[in-house]
């Protein structure tokens, strides 16, 4: 699932980069003897400070980061400024896959015209300087697959233009600020960090189309208020997120959702009937939990369902509609007459303790 998204997301990146590249620096700027405007001078100061912070650049990616013409630096993209089309500014940084080791110096805050900041798959570490609060035009941030650590980078919460936050595969820890879900974002990728704390109860306020919280250490239940995301949410990935309790029935309101992955959590109780109303669902993965009871036939009748994975639970019955699905995985349950199920004694002892969804103390 996570792979699927990582292939989808760069679409916006592509569009934006194409936009940026369609404004090549005018030729008279190729060998300027000074800065063509004060903003490029500020960008020069920022980029030189950044270059100084780099401790290893094995592919010599920044070797040409010298001289006045910052628009010619590898990975630096200029475009006419939004407020004055005659003024070139640094609008994009793309150091993806450069394998550079370093950190983000305070002076990076001087890049006030930045719309796109992509440094995925490098070895940047440390935290985000507070000066990045000046990135008022920043639209898309991808710092995934680096060594950033410390608490959630709160400076991002103050950026008024930000739409895409991708900080996955880092070493961030501690709580997620609830304000993240009150922002007008399009996508949130914070998976594969070490975020802890209670599961954010205001997640339903978020207008995102994609949210990936997988592989963190959250505690607690999925709030019923996720139903508020019904008009916008398209992919919801909660694999290994630390969820407990039962799935709230409000989940069925997410009728735009195409991918739901709650695998590898500690969820229990039945699958809510309401999931059978999620008419756009294509991929459903509930494997490696402690769900039980009967699988509602309405789920398996969903018109677009391509793949339903419900292995490694304690389901006691799967209707004919589910057995008919082309792509499904039902092993390690308690379903009679199906291959590779749990032992009779494992199923009996699980059923000796009835699940009470109320007992988890979640407000549904
Ligand atoms: C990078 O530059 C150094 C010094 O000029 C050189 O020895 C090395 O081979 C270069 N590495 C690559 C990958 O081009
Ligand atoms: C994640 O945080 C927990 C609790 O703070 C800690 O015990 C664990 O070592 C951390 N894991 C990683 C990979 O940093
Ligand atoms: C169905 O989904 C599961 C879990 O995400 C995945 O492992 C499996 O490869 C998928 N099957 C097909 C045929 O796409």
mmCIF file of C-alpha atoms and ligand atoms in Angstrom:
data_model
loop_
_atom_site.group_PDB
_atom_site.id
_atom_site.type_symbol
_atom_site.label_atom_id
_atom_site.label_comp_id
_atom_site.label_asym_id
_atom_site.label_seq_id
_atom_site.Cartn_x
_atom_site.Cartn_y
_atom_site.Cartn_z
ATOM 1 C CA UNK A 1 0.000 0.000 0.000
ATOM 2 C CA UNK A 2 2.702 2.408 0.970
ATOM 3 C CA UNK A 3 4.530 1.654 -2.235
ATOM 4 C CA UNK A 4 1.406 2.336 -4.222
ATOM 5 C CA UNK A 5 1.188 5.823 -2.829
ATOM 6 C CA UNK A 6 4.830 6.641 -3.176
ATOM 7 C CA UNK A 7 4.362 6.083 -6.885
ATOM 8 C CA UNK A 8 1.212 8.184 -7.042
ATOM 9 C CA UNK A 9 2.255 11.225 -5.112
ATOM 10 C CA UNK A 10 5.010 12.612 -7.332
ATOM 11 C CA UNK A 11 2.360 13.516 -9.880
ATOM 12 C CA UNK A 12 1.921 16.910 -8.275
ATOM 13 C CA UNK A 13 5.668 17.136 -7.971
ATOM 14 C CA UNK A 14 6.004 16.418 -11.643
ATOM 15 C CA UNK A 15 3.492 19.085 -12.585
ATOM 16 C CA UNK A 16 5.142 21.610 -10.343
ATOM 17 C CA UNK A 17 8.640 20.741 -11.538
ATOM 18 C CA UNK A 18 7.533 20.973 -15.148
ATOM 19 C CA UNK A 19 6.123 24.370 -14.324
ATOM 20 C CA UNK A 20 9.386 25.442 -12.767
ATOM 21 C CA UNK A 21 11.490 24.052 -15.593
ATOM 22 C CA UNK A 22 9.401 25.829 -18.184
ATOM 23 C CA UNK A 23 11.009 29.072 -17.035
ATOM 24 C CA UNK A 24 14.704 28.551 -17.760
ATOM 25 C CA UNK A 25 17.000 31.308 -16.577
ATOM 26 C CA UNK A 26 17.496 33.854 -19.373
ATOM 27 C CA UNK A 27 20.827 33.343 -21.121
ATOM 28 C CA UNK A 28 22.282 36.667 -19.987
ATOM 29 C CA UNK A 29 22.282 35.167 -16.523
ATOM 30 C CA UNK A 30 24.600 32.316 -17.406
ATOM 31 C CA UNK A 31 27.753 34.074 -16.224
ATOM 32 C CA UNK A 32 26.595 37.064 -14.248
ATOM 33 C CA UNK A 33 29.135 39.128 -12.396
ATOM 34 C CA UNK A 34 26.738 39.956 -9.647
ATOM 35 C CA UNK A 35 23.298 38.922 -8.405
ATOM 36 C CA UNK A 36 20.486 39.785 -10.763
ATOM 37 C CA UNK A 37 18.284 40.692 -7.805
ATOM 38 C CA UNK A 38 18.417 40.834 -3.983
ATOM 39 C CA UNK A 39 16.354 37.663 -3.565
ATOM 40 C CA UNK A 40 18.920 35.613 -5.449
ATOM 41 C CA UNK A 41 21.574 37.114 -3.204
ATOM 42 C CA UNK A 42 19.656 35.898 -0.145
ATOM 43 C CA UNK A 43 19.290 32.494 -1.815
ATOM 44 C CA UNK A 44 23.056 32.430 -2.363
ATOM 45 C CA UNK A 45 23.662 33.057 1.338
ATOM 46 C CA UNK A 46 21.215 30.290 2.244
ATOM 47 C CA UNK A 47 22.623 27.744 -0.186
ATOM 48 C CA UNK A 48 26.238 28.437 0.753
ATOM 49 C CA UNK A 49 25.355 27.953 4.424
ATOM 50 C CA UNK A 50 23.651 24.702 3.495
ATOM 51 C CA UNK A 51 26.640 23.532 1.462
ATOM 52 C CA UNK A 52 28.854 24.238 4.471
ATOM 53 C CA UNK A 53 26.647 22.025 6.652
ATOM 54 C CA UNK A 54 27.119 19.090 4.298
ATOM 55 C CA UNK A 55 29.512 16.540 5.716
ATOM 56 C CA UNK A 56 29.394 14.023 2.872
ATOM 57 C CA UNK A 57 28.302 14.314 -0.748
ATOM 58 C CA UNK A 58 29.458 11.040 -2.311
ATOM 59 C CA UNK A 59 27.980 11.778 -5.747
ATOM 60 C CA UNK A 60 29.345 15.335 -5.823
ATOM 61 C CA UNK A 61 25.787 16.546 -6.266
ATOM 62 C CA UNK A 62 26.592 20.033 -4.939
ATOM 63 C CA UNK A 63 29.940 20.394 -6.708
ATOM 64 C CA UNK A 64 28.647 23.236 -8.856
ATOM 65 C CA UNK A 65 27.138 25.165 -5.931
ATOM 66 C CA UNK A 66 29.558 28.030 -6.497
ATOM 67 C CA UNK A 67 29.259 31.541 -7.831
ATOM 68 C CA UNK A 68 26.445 34.018 -8.270
ATOM 69 C CA UNK A 69 24.162 32.054 -10.546
ATOM 70 C CA UNK A 70 22.283 29.989 -8.002
ATOM 71 C CA UNK A 71 19.719 29.122 -10.679
ATOM 72 C CA UNK A 72 22.352 26.918 -12.305
ATOM 73 C CA UNK A 73 23.132 24.926 -9.167
ATOM 74 C CA UNK A 74 22.223 21.235 -9.355
ATOM 75 C CA UNK A 75 18.828 20.656 -7.790
ATOM 76 C CA UNK A 76 17.945 24.357 -7.573
ATOM 77 C CA UNK A 77 15.058 25.581 -9.719
ATOM 78 C CA UNK A 78 14.246 29.215 -10.380
ATOM 79 C CA UNK A 79 10.984 30.718 -11.575
ATOM 80 C CA UNK A 80 9.563 34.231 -11.883
ATOM 81 C CA UNK A 81 8.412 35.474 -8.534
ATOM 82 C CA UNK A 82 4.685 35.456 -7.915
ATOM 83 C CA UNK A 83 4.560 39.160 -7.137
ATOM 84 C CA UNK A 84 6.876 40.353 -9.950
ATOM 85 C CA UNK A 85 7.294 38.208 -13.036
ATOM 86 C CA UNK A 86 10.523 40.017 -14.010
ATOM 87 C CA UNK A 87 12.280 38.822 -10.881
ATOM 88 C CA UNK A 88 13.735 35.318 -10.811
ATOM 89 C CA UNK A 89 13.604 33.550 -7.472
ATOM 90 C CA UNK A 90 14.490 30.117 -6.139
ATOM 91 C CA UNK A 91 11.139 28.355 -6.245
ATOM 92 C CA UNK A 92 12.188 24.729 -5.925
ATOM 93 C CA UNK A 93 14.849 22.514 -4.375
ATOM 94 C CA UNK A 94 15.109 18.907 -5.490
ATOM 95 C CA UNK A 95 17.942 16.873 -4.003
ATOM 96 C CA UNK A 96 16.066 13.578 -4.085
ATOM 97 C CA UNK A 97 18.251 10.459 -3.888
ATOM 98 C CA UNK A 98 21.504 12.405 -3.634
ATOM 99 C CA UNK A 99 22.655 10.466 -0.529
ATOM 100 C CA UNK A 100 24.000 13.672 1.016
ATOM 101 C CA UNK A 101 24.809 13.785 4.747
ATOM 102 C CA UNK A 102 24.268 17.074 6.534
ATOM 103 C CA UNK A 103 21.700 19.168 8.341
ATOM 104 C CA UNK A 104 19.396 22.122 7.728
ATOM 105 C CA UNK A 105 21.057 25.395 8.803
ATOM 106 C CA UNK A 106 19.062 28.367 10.110
ATOM 107 C CA UNK A 107 19.963 30.408 7.031
ATOM 108 C CA UNK A 108 17.733 28.157 4.862
ATOM 109 C CA UNK A 109 14.936 30.384 6.144
ATOM 110 C CA UNK A 110 16.189 32.974 3.630
ATOM 111 C CA UNK A 111 14.655 30.927 0.784
ATOM 112 C CA UNK A 112 11.366 32.787 1.173
ATOM 113 C CA UNK A 113 10.148 32.063 -2.379
ATOM 114 C CA UNK A 114 10.392 28.306 -2.105
ATOM 115 C CA UNK A 115 7.299 26.398 -3.279
ATOM 116 C CA UNK A 116 8.807 22.926 -3.364
ATOM 117 C CA UNK A 117 11.373 21.339 -1.056
ATOM 118 C CA UNK A 118 12.308 17.769 -1.919
ATOM 119 C CA UNK A 119 15.259 16.124 -0.238
ATOM 120 C CA UNK A 120 14.085 12.530 0.020
ATOM 121 C CA UNK A 121 16.555 9.649 0.346
ATOM 122 C CA UNK A 122 19.507 11.512 1.794
ATOM 123 C CA UNK A 123 21.209 11.426 5.188
ATOM 124 C CA UNK A 124 20.103 14.747 6.620
ATOM 125 C CA UNK A 125 19.797 14.707 10.378
ATOM 126 C CA UNK A 126 18.871 16.921 13.314
ATOM 127 C CA UNK A 127 15.704 18.964 13.404
ATOM 128 C CA UNK A 128 14.058 21.735 11.401
ATOM 129 C CA UNK A 129 15.254 25.262 12.299
ATOM 130 C CA UNK A 130 12.507 27.677 13.418
ATOM 131 C CA UNK A 131 13.579 30.059 10.624
ATOM 132 C CA UNK A 132 11.724 27.858 8.134
ATOM 133 C CA UNK A 133 8.620 29.710 9.347
ATOM 134 C CA UNK A 134 9.529 32.196 6.580
ATOM 135 C CA UNK A 135 8.745 29.653 3.862
ATOM 136 C CA UNK A 136 5.373 31.272 3.337
ATOM 137 C CA UNK A 137 4.929 29.956 -0.209
ATOM 138 C CA UNK A 138 5.982 26.382 0.509
ATOM 139 C CA UNK A 139 3.458 24.046 -1.060
ATOM 140 C CA UNK A 140 5.092 20.650 -0.991
ATOM 141 C CA UNK A 141 7.602 19.258 1.491
ATOM 142 C CA UNK A 142 9.207 15.847 1.081
ATOM 143 C CA UNK A 143 11.996 15.041 3.519
ATOM 144 C CA UNK A 144 11.244 11.325 3.629
ATOM 145 C CA UNK A 145 13.898 8.683 4.128
ATOM 146 C CA UNK A 146 16.441 10.755 6.062
ATOM 147 C CA UNK A 147 17.744 10.756 9.646
ATOM 148 C CA UNK A 148 15.728 13.626 11.078
ATOM 149 C CA UNK A 149 14.886 13.219 14.745
ATOM 150 C CA UNK A 150 13.339 14.968 17.719
ATOM 151 C CA UNK A 151 9.706 15.946 18.061
ATOM 152 C CA UNK A 152 7.292 16.617 15.229
ATOM 153 C CA UNK A 153 8.684 19.592 13.234
ATOM 154 C CA UNK A 154 6.206 22.148 14.566
ATOM 155 C CA UNK A 155 7.464 24.907 12.303
ATOM 156 C CA UNK A 156 5.549 23.185 9.478
ATOM 157 C CA UNK A 157 2.278 23.935 11.254
ATOM 158 C CA UNK A 158 2.714 27.654 10.652
ATOM 159 C CA UNK A 159 3.279 27.506 6.879
ATOM 160 C CA UNK A 160 0.158 28.967 5.256
ATOM 161 C CA UNK A 161 0.604 27.470 1.750
ATOM 162 C CA UNK A 162 1.643 23.950 2.695
ATOM 163 C CA UNK A 163 -0.443 21.156 1.111
ATOM 164 C CA UNK A 164 1.789 18.055 1.134
ATOM 165 C CA UNK A 165 3.702 16.918 4.188
ATOM 166 C CA UNK A 166 5.895 13.890 3.682
ATOM 167 C CA UNK A 167 8.219 13.187 6.603
ATOM 168 C CA UNK A 168 7.990 9.379 6.516
ATOM 169 C CA UNK A 169 10.960 7.103 7.187
ATOM 170 C CA UNK A 170 12.739 9.323 9.702
ATOM 171 C CA UNK A 171 13.310 9.100 13.458
ATOM 172 C CA UNK A 172 10.777 11.643 14.647
ATOM 173 C CA UNK A 173 9.225 10.776 17.995
ATOM 174 C CA UNK A 174 6.830 11.980 20.657
ATOM 175 C CA UNK A 175 3.262 13.166 20.114
ATOM 176 C CA UNK A 176 1.687 14.415 16.906
ATOM 177 C CA UNK A 177 0.424 17.955 17.426
ATOM 178 C CA UNK A 178 -3.350 17.857 16.993
ATOM 179 C CA UNK A 179 -3.137 21.071 14.962
ATOM 180 C CA UNK A 180 -1.773 18.971 12.063
ATOM 181 C CA UNK A 181 -5.286 17.695 11.436
ATOM 182 C CA UNK A 182 -6.838 21.162 11.539
ATOM 183 C CA UNK A 183 -4.701 22.412 8.624
ATOM 184 C CA UNK A 184 -5.974 22.608 5.043
ATOM 185 C CA UNK A 185 -3.628 19.926 3.724
ATOM 186 C CA UNK A 186 -3.993 17.528 0.780
ATOM 187 C CA UNK A 187 -1.780 14.707 2.001
ATOM 188 C CA UNK A 188 -0.067 13.637 5.214
ATOM 189 C CA UNK A 189 2.668 10.985 5.213
ATOM 190 C CA UNK A 190 4.168 10.481 8.650
ATOM 191 C CA UNK A 191 4.553 6.705 8.541
ATOM 192 C CA UNK A 192 7.642 4.835 9.716
ATOM 193 C CA UNK A 193 8.676 7.196 12.465
ATOM 194 C CA UNK A 194 8.440 6.652 16.181
ATOM 195 C CA UNK A 195 5.494 8.857 17.025
ATOM 196 C CA UNK A 196 3.803 7.860 20.250
ATOM 197 C CA UNK A 197 0.947 9.278 22.326
ATOM 198 C CA UNK A 198 -2.756 8.813 21.947
ATOM 199 C CA UNK A 199 -4.199 8.427 18.496
ATOM 200 C CA UNK A 200 -5.126 11.968 17.362
ATOM 201 C CA UNK A 201 -8.824 12.328 18.203
ATOM 202 C CA UNK A 202 -9.381 15.289 15.889
ATOM 203 C CA UNK A 203 -8.140 13.436 12.786
ATOM 204 C CA UNK A 204 -11.656 13.783 11.343
ATOM 205 C CA UNK A 205 -11.100 17.533 10.922
ATOM 206 C CA UNK A 206 -8.491 16.944 8.244
ATOM 207 C CA UNK A 207 -9.498 17.597 4.606
ATOM 208 C CA UNK A 208 -6.683 15.421 3.198
ATOM 209 C CA UNK A 209 -7.193 12.875 0.454
ATOM 210 C CA UNK A 210 -4.384 10.633 1.682
ATOM 211 C CA UNK A 211 -3.260 9.976 5.226
ATOM 212 C CA UNK A 212 -0.587 7.438 6.082
ATOM 213 C CA UNK A 213 0.144 6.967 9.770
ATOM 214 C CA UNK A 214 1.481 3.411 9.457
ATOM 215 C CA UNK A 215 4.280 1.975 11.571
ATOM 216 C CA UNK A 216 4.282 4.303 14.524
ATOM 217 C CA UNK A 217 3.468 3.686 18.175
ATOM 218 C CA UNK A 218 0.137 5.393 18.692
ATOM 219 C CA UNK A 219 -2.123 4.254 21.512
ATOM 220 C CA UNK A 220 -5.865 4.075 21.535
ATOM 221 C CA UNK A 221 -8.805 3.843 19.214
ATOM 222 C CA UNK A 222 -9.854 5.184 15.866
ATOM 223 C CA UNK A 223 -12.418 7.901 16.687
ATOM 224 C CA UNK A 224 -15.878 7.746 15.133
ATOM 225 C CA UNK A 225 -15.329 11.330 13.946
ATOM 226 C CA UNK A 226 -13.294 9.991 11.007
ATOM 227 C CA UNK A 227 -16.726 9.927 9.334
ATOM 228 C CA UNK A 228 -16.268 13.684 8.870
ATOM 229 C CA UNK A 229 -13.650 12.931 6.205
ATOM 230 C CA UNK A 230 -16.274 11.352 3.964
ATOM 231 C CA UNK A 231 -16.085 13.908 1.143
ATOM 232 C CA UNK A 232 -12.315 13.958 0.762
ATOM 233 C CA UNK A 233 -10.517 10.905 2.096
ATOM 234 C CA UNK A 234 -9.269 8.583 -0.615
ATOM 235 C CA UNK A 235 -6.541 6.451 0.985
ATOM 236 C CA UNK A 236 -6.227 5.676 4.680
ATOM 237 C CA UNK A 237 -3.221 3.615 5.722
ATOM 238 C CA UNK A 238 -2.993 2.613 9.372
ATOM 239 C CA UNK A 239 -0.913 -0.544 9.113
ATOM 240 C CA UNK A 240 1.013 -1.154 12.330
ATOM 241 C CA UNK A 241 -0.078 2.163 13.793
ATOM 242 C CA UNK A 242 -0.703 0.789 17.307
ATOM 243 C CA UNK A 243 -4.503 0.934 17.152
ATOM 244 C CA UNK A 244 -6.603 -0.803 19.805
ATOM 245 C CA UNK A 245 -10.320 -1.314 20.374
ATOM 246 C CA UNK A 246 -13.004 -1.887 17.761
ATOM 247 C CA UNK A 247 -13.524 -0.187 14.414
ATOM 248 C CA UNK A 248 -16.160 2.550 14.804
ATOM 249 C CA UNK A 249 -19.225 2.204 12.615
ATOM 250 C CA UNK A 250 -18.651 5.765 11.348
ATOM 251 C CA UNK A 251 -15.915 4.345 9.141
ATOM 252 C CA UNK A 252 -18.649 3.284 6.709
ATOM 253 C CA UNK A 253 -19.336 6.946 5.886
ATOM 254 C CA UNK A 254 -16.016 7.120 4.039
ATOM 255 C CA UNK A 255 -17.601 6.476 0.666
ATOM 256 C CA UNK A 256 -14.773 8.077 -1.340
ATOM 257 C CA UNK A 257 -12.204 5.780 0.188
ATOM 258 C CA UNK A 258 -10.457 3.412 -2.240
ATOM 259 C CA UNK A 259 -7.779 1.938 0.042
ATOM 260 C CA UNK A 260 -8.191 1.029 3.709
ATOM 261 C CA UNK A 261 -5.385 -0.750 5.505
ATOM 262 C CA UNK A 262 -5.684 -1.391 9.249
ATOM 263 C CA UNK A 263 -3.520 -4.509 9.258
ATOM 264 C CA UNK A 264 -1.042 -5.302 12.047
ATOM 265 C CA UNK A 265 -2.888 -3.550 14.867
ATOM 266 C CA UNK A 266 -4.631 -4.832 17.995
ATOM 267 C CA UNK A 267 -8.153 -4.291 16.738
ATOM 268 C CA UNK A 268 -10.930 -6.623 17.815
ATOM 269 C CA UNK A 269 -14.678 -7.103 17.724
ATOM 270 C CA UNK A 270 -16.664 -7.486 14.504
ATOM 271 C CA UNK A 271 -16.140 -5.685 11.190
ATOM 272 C CA UNK A 272 -18.875 -3.037 11.182
ATOM 273 C CA UNK A 273 -21.709 -3.714 8.690
ATOM 274 C CA UNK A 274 -21.286 -0.115 7.575
ATOM 275 C CA UNK A 275 -18.081 -1.022 5.701
ATOM 276 C CA UNK A 276 -20.467 -2.568 3.173
ATOM 277 C CA UNK A 277 -21.502 1.005 2.258
ATOM 278 C CA UNK A 278 -18.017 2.123 1.224
ATOM 279 C CA UNK A 279 -18.894 1.879 -2.421
ATOM 280 C CA UNK A 280 -15.516 2.982 -3.812
ATOM 281 C CA UNK A 281 -13.396 0.593 -1.779
ATOM 282 C CA UNK A 282 -10.912 -1.355 -3.922
ATOM 283 C CA UNK A 283 -8.350 -2.598 -1.403
ATOM 284 C CA UNK A 284 -9.269 -3.687 2.113
ATOM 285 C CA UNK A 285 -6.699 -5.129 4.471
ATOM 286 C CA UNK A 286 -7.664 -6.046 8.041
ATOM 287 C CA UNK A 287 -5.112 -8.852 8.512
ATOM 288 C CA UNK A 288 -3.125 -9.499 11.708
ATOM 289 C CA UNK A 289 -5.659 -8.231 14.238
ATOM 290 C CA UNK A 290 -8.104 -10.009 16.548
ATOM 291 C CA UNK A 291 -11.313 -9.385 14.632
ATOM 292 C CA UNK A 292 -14.010 -11.992 15.129
ATOM 293 C CA UNK A 293 -17.615 -12.852 14.280
ATOM 294 C CA UNK A 294 -19.074 -13.084 10.812
ATOM 295 C CA UNK A 295 -17.821 -11.056 7.894
ATOM 296 C CA UNK A 296 -20.780 -9.022 6.596
ATOM 297 C CA UNK A 297 -21.716 -10.230 3.088
ATOM 298 C CA UNK A 298 -22.265 -6.597 2.074
ATOM 299 C CA UNK A 299 -18.506 -6.004 2.303
ATOM 300 C CA UNK A 300 -17.754 -8.776 -0.170
ATOM 301 C CA UNK A 301 -20.476 -7.458 -2.492
ATOM 302 C CA UNK A 302 -18.825 -4.026 -2.755
ATOM 303 C CA UNK A 303 -18.766 -3.337 -6.511
ATOM 304 C CA UNK A 304 -15.132 -2.210 -6.771
ATOM 305 C CA UNK A 305 -13.533 -4.490 -4.203
ATOM 306 C CA UNK A 306 -10.458 -6.051 -5.838
ATOM 307 C CA UNK A 307 -8.554 -7.395 -2.893
ATOM 308 C CA UNK A 308 -9.769 -8.278 0.588
ATOM 309 C CA UNK A 309 -7.160 -9.534 3.033
ATOM 310 C CA UNK A 310 -8.560 -10.808 6.328
ATOM 311 C CA UNK A 311 -6.056 -13.474 7.307
ATOM 312 C CA UNK A 312 -4.698 -13.846 10.883
ATOM 313 C CA UNK A 313 -7.861 -12.940 12.782
ATOM 314 C CA UNK A 314 -10.558 -15.004 14.547
ATOM 315 C CA UNK A 315 -13.433 -14.689 12.083
ATOM 316 C CA UNK A 316 -15.895 -17.522 12.522
ATOM 317 C CA UNK A 317 -17.756 -17.240 9.255
ATOM 318 C CA UNK A 318 -17.222 -15.872 5.752
ATOM 319 C CA UNK A 319 -20.258 -15.768 3.472
ATOM 320 C CA UNK A 320 -20.255 -17.232 -0.013
ATOM 321 C CA UNK A 321 -19.771 -13.764 -1.553
ATOM 322 C CA UNK A 322 -16.386 -13.527 0.172
ATOM 323 C CA UNK A 323 -15.225 -16.958 -0.955
ATOM 324 C CA UNK A 324 -16.045 -15.926 -4.510
ATOM 325 C CA UNK A 325 -13.676 -12.928 -4.475
ATOM 326 C CA UNK A 326 -10.751 -13.371 -6.853
ATOM 327 C CA UNK A 327 -8.167 -11.802 -4.593
ATOM 328 C CA UNK A 328 -8.583 -12.620 -0.956
ATOM 329 C CA UNK A 329 -6.581 -14.075 1.874
ATOM 330 C CA UNK A 330 -8.465 -15.804 4.697
ATOM 331 C CA UNK A 331 -5.896 -18.104 6.294
ATOM 332 C CA UNK A 332 -5.481 -18.345 10.058
ATOM 333 C CA UNK A 333 -9.040 -17.654 11.110
ATOM 334 C CA UNK A 334 -11.705 -19.910 12.598
ATOM 335 C CA UNK A 335 -13.737 -20.377 9.417
ATOM 336 C CA UNK A 336 -15.169 -23.903 9.041
ATOM 337 C CA UNK A 337 -14.200 -25.879 5.934
ATOM 338 C CA UNK A 338 -11.497 -23.443 4.857
ATOM 339 C CA UNK A 339 -7.858 -24.479 4.493
ATOM 340 C CA UNK A 340 -5.089 -23.341 6.863
ATOM 341 C CA UNK A 341 -7.273 -22.157 9.739
ATOM 342 C CA UNK A 342 -6.371 -21.858 13.414
ATOM 343 C CA UNK A 343 -6.683 -24.929 15.560
ATOM 344 C CA UNK A 344 -10.022 -25.798 17.085
ATOM 345 C CA UNK A 345 -8.640 -25.231 20.587
ATOM 346 C CA UNK A 346 -7.207 -21.804 19.724
ATOM 347 C CA UNK A 347 -10.613 -20.753 18.399
ATOM 348 C CA UNK A 348 -12.463 -22.177 21.391
ATOM 349 C CA UNK A 349 -10.260 -20.445 23.923
ATOM 350 C CA UNK A 350 -10.497 -17.127 22.038
ATOM 351 C CA UNK A 351 -14.285 -17.387 22.051
ATOM 352 C CA UNK A 352 -14.365 -18.106 25.772
ATOM 353 C CA UNK A 353 -13.855 -14.371 26.388
ATOM 354 C CA UNK A 354 -16.513 -12.385 24.540
ATOM 355 C CA UNK A 355 -15.343 -9.019 23.207
ATOM 356 C CA UNK A 356 -17.076 -5.950 24.536
ATOM 357 C CA UNK A 357 -16.264 -2.928 22.377
ATOM 358 C CA UNK A 358 -17.494 -0.634 25.189
ATOM 359 C CA UNK A 359 -14.796 -1.916 27.491
ATOM 360 C CA UNK A 360 -12.014 -0.197 25.530
ATOM 361 C CA UNK A 361 -13.090 3.227 26.762
ATOM 362 C CA UNK A 362 -13.259 4.799 23.308
ATOM 363 C CA UNK A 363 -16.102 7.180 22.613
ATOM 364 C CA UNK A 364 -17.923 5.867 19.576
HETATM 365 C C1 LIG B 1 33.691 13.400 -6.501
HETATM 366 O O1 LIG B 1 34.787 14.278 -6.513
HETATM 367 C C2 LIG B 1 35.960 13.746 -5.963
HETATM 368 C C3 LIG B 1 37.033 14.853 -5.895
HETATM 369 O O2 LIG B 1 37.054 15.619 -7.054
HETATM 370 C C4 LIG B 1 36.422 12.569 -6.822
HETATM 371 O O3 LIG B 1 37.593 11.970 -6.283
HETATM 372 C C5 LIG B 1 35.280 11.526 -6.842
HETATM 373 O O4 LIG B 1 35.615 10.473 -7.714
HETATM 374 C C6 LIG B 1 33.978 12.157 -7.301
HETATM 375 N N1 LIG B 1 32.910 11.182 -7.132
HETATM 376 C C7 LIG B 1 31.992 10.937 -8.079
HETATM 377 C C8 LIG B 1 30.970 9.897 -7.748
HETATM 378 O O5 LIG B 1 31.994 11.509 -9.154
HETATM 379 C C1 LIG B 2 10.620 4.413 19.903
HETATM 380 O O1 LIG B 2 10.196 4.975 21.133
HETATM 381 C C2 LIG B 2 10.137 4.026 22.184
HETATM 382 C C3 LIG B 2 9.526 4.700 23.392
HETATM 383 O O2 LIG B 2 9.962 6.013 23.545
HETATM 384 C C4 LIG B 2 11.562 3.509 22.430
HETATM 385 O O3 LIG B 2 11.558 2.558 23.471
HETATM 386 C C5 LIG B 2 12.092 2.868 21.147
HETATM 387 O O4 LIG B 2 13.421 2.465 21.312
HETATM 388 C C6 LIG B 2 12.012 3.843 19.978
HETATM 389 N N1 LIG B 2 12.326 3.140 18.750
HETATM 390 C C7 LIG B 2 13.147 3.645 17.814
HETATM 391 C C8 LIG B 2 13.344 2.805 16.603
HETATM 392 O O5 LIG B 2 13.692 4.717 17.939
HETATM 393 C C1 LIG B 3 -3.813 -8.053 -1.883
HETATM 394 O O1 LIG B 3 -3.440 -7.252 -0.760
HETATM 395 C C2 LIG B 3 -2.435 -7.843 0.058
HETATM 396 C C3 LIG B 3 -2.253 -6.957 1.278
HETATM 397 O O2 LIG B 3 -2.032 -5.624 0.951
HETATM 398 C C4 LIG B 3 -1.162 -8.008 -0.748
HETATM 399 O O3 LIG B 3 -0.165 -8.603 0.045
HETATM 400 C C5 LIG B 3 -1.458 -8.873 -1.966
HETATM 401 O O4 LIG B 3 -0.310 -8.951 -2.768
HETATM 402 C C6 LIG B 3 -2.602 -8.287 -2.763
HETATM 403 N N1 LIG B 3 -2.976 -9.224 -3.826
HETATM 404 C C7 LIG B 3 -3.064 -8.856 -5.089
HETATM 405 C C8 LIG B 3 -3.412 -9.919 -6.058
HETATM 406 O O5 LIG B 3 -2.884 -7.700 -5.456
#
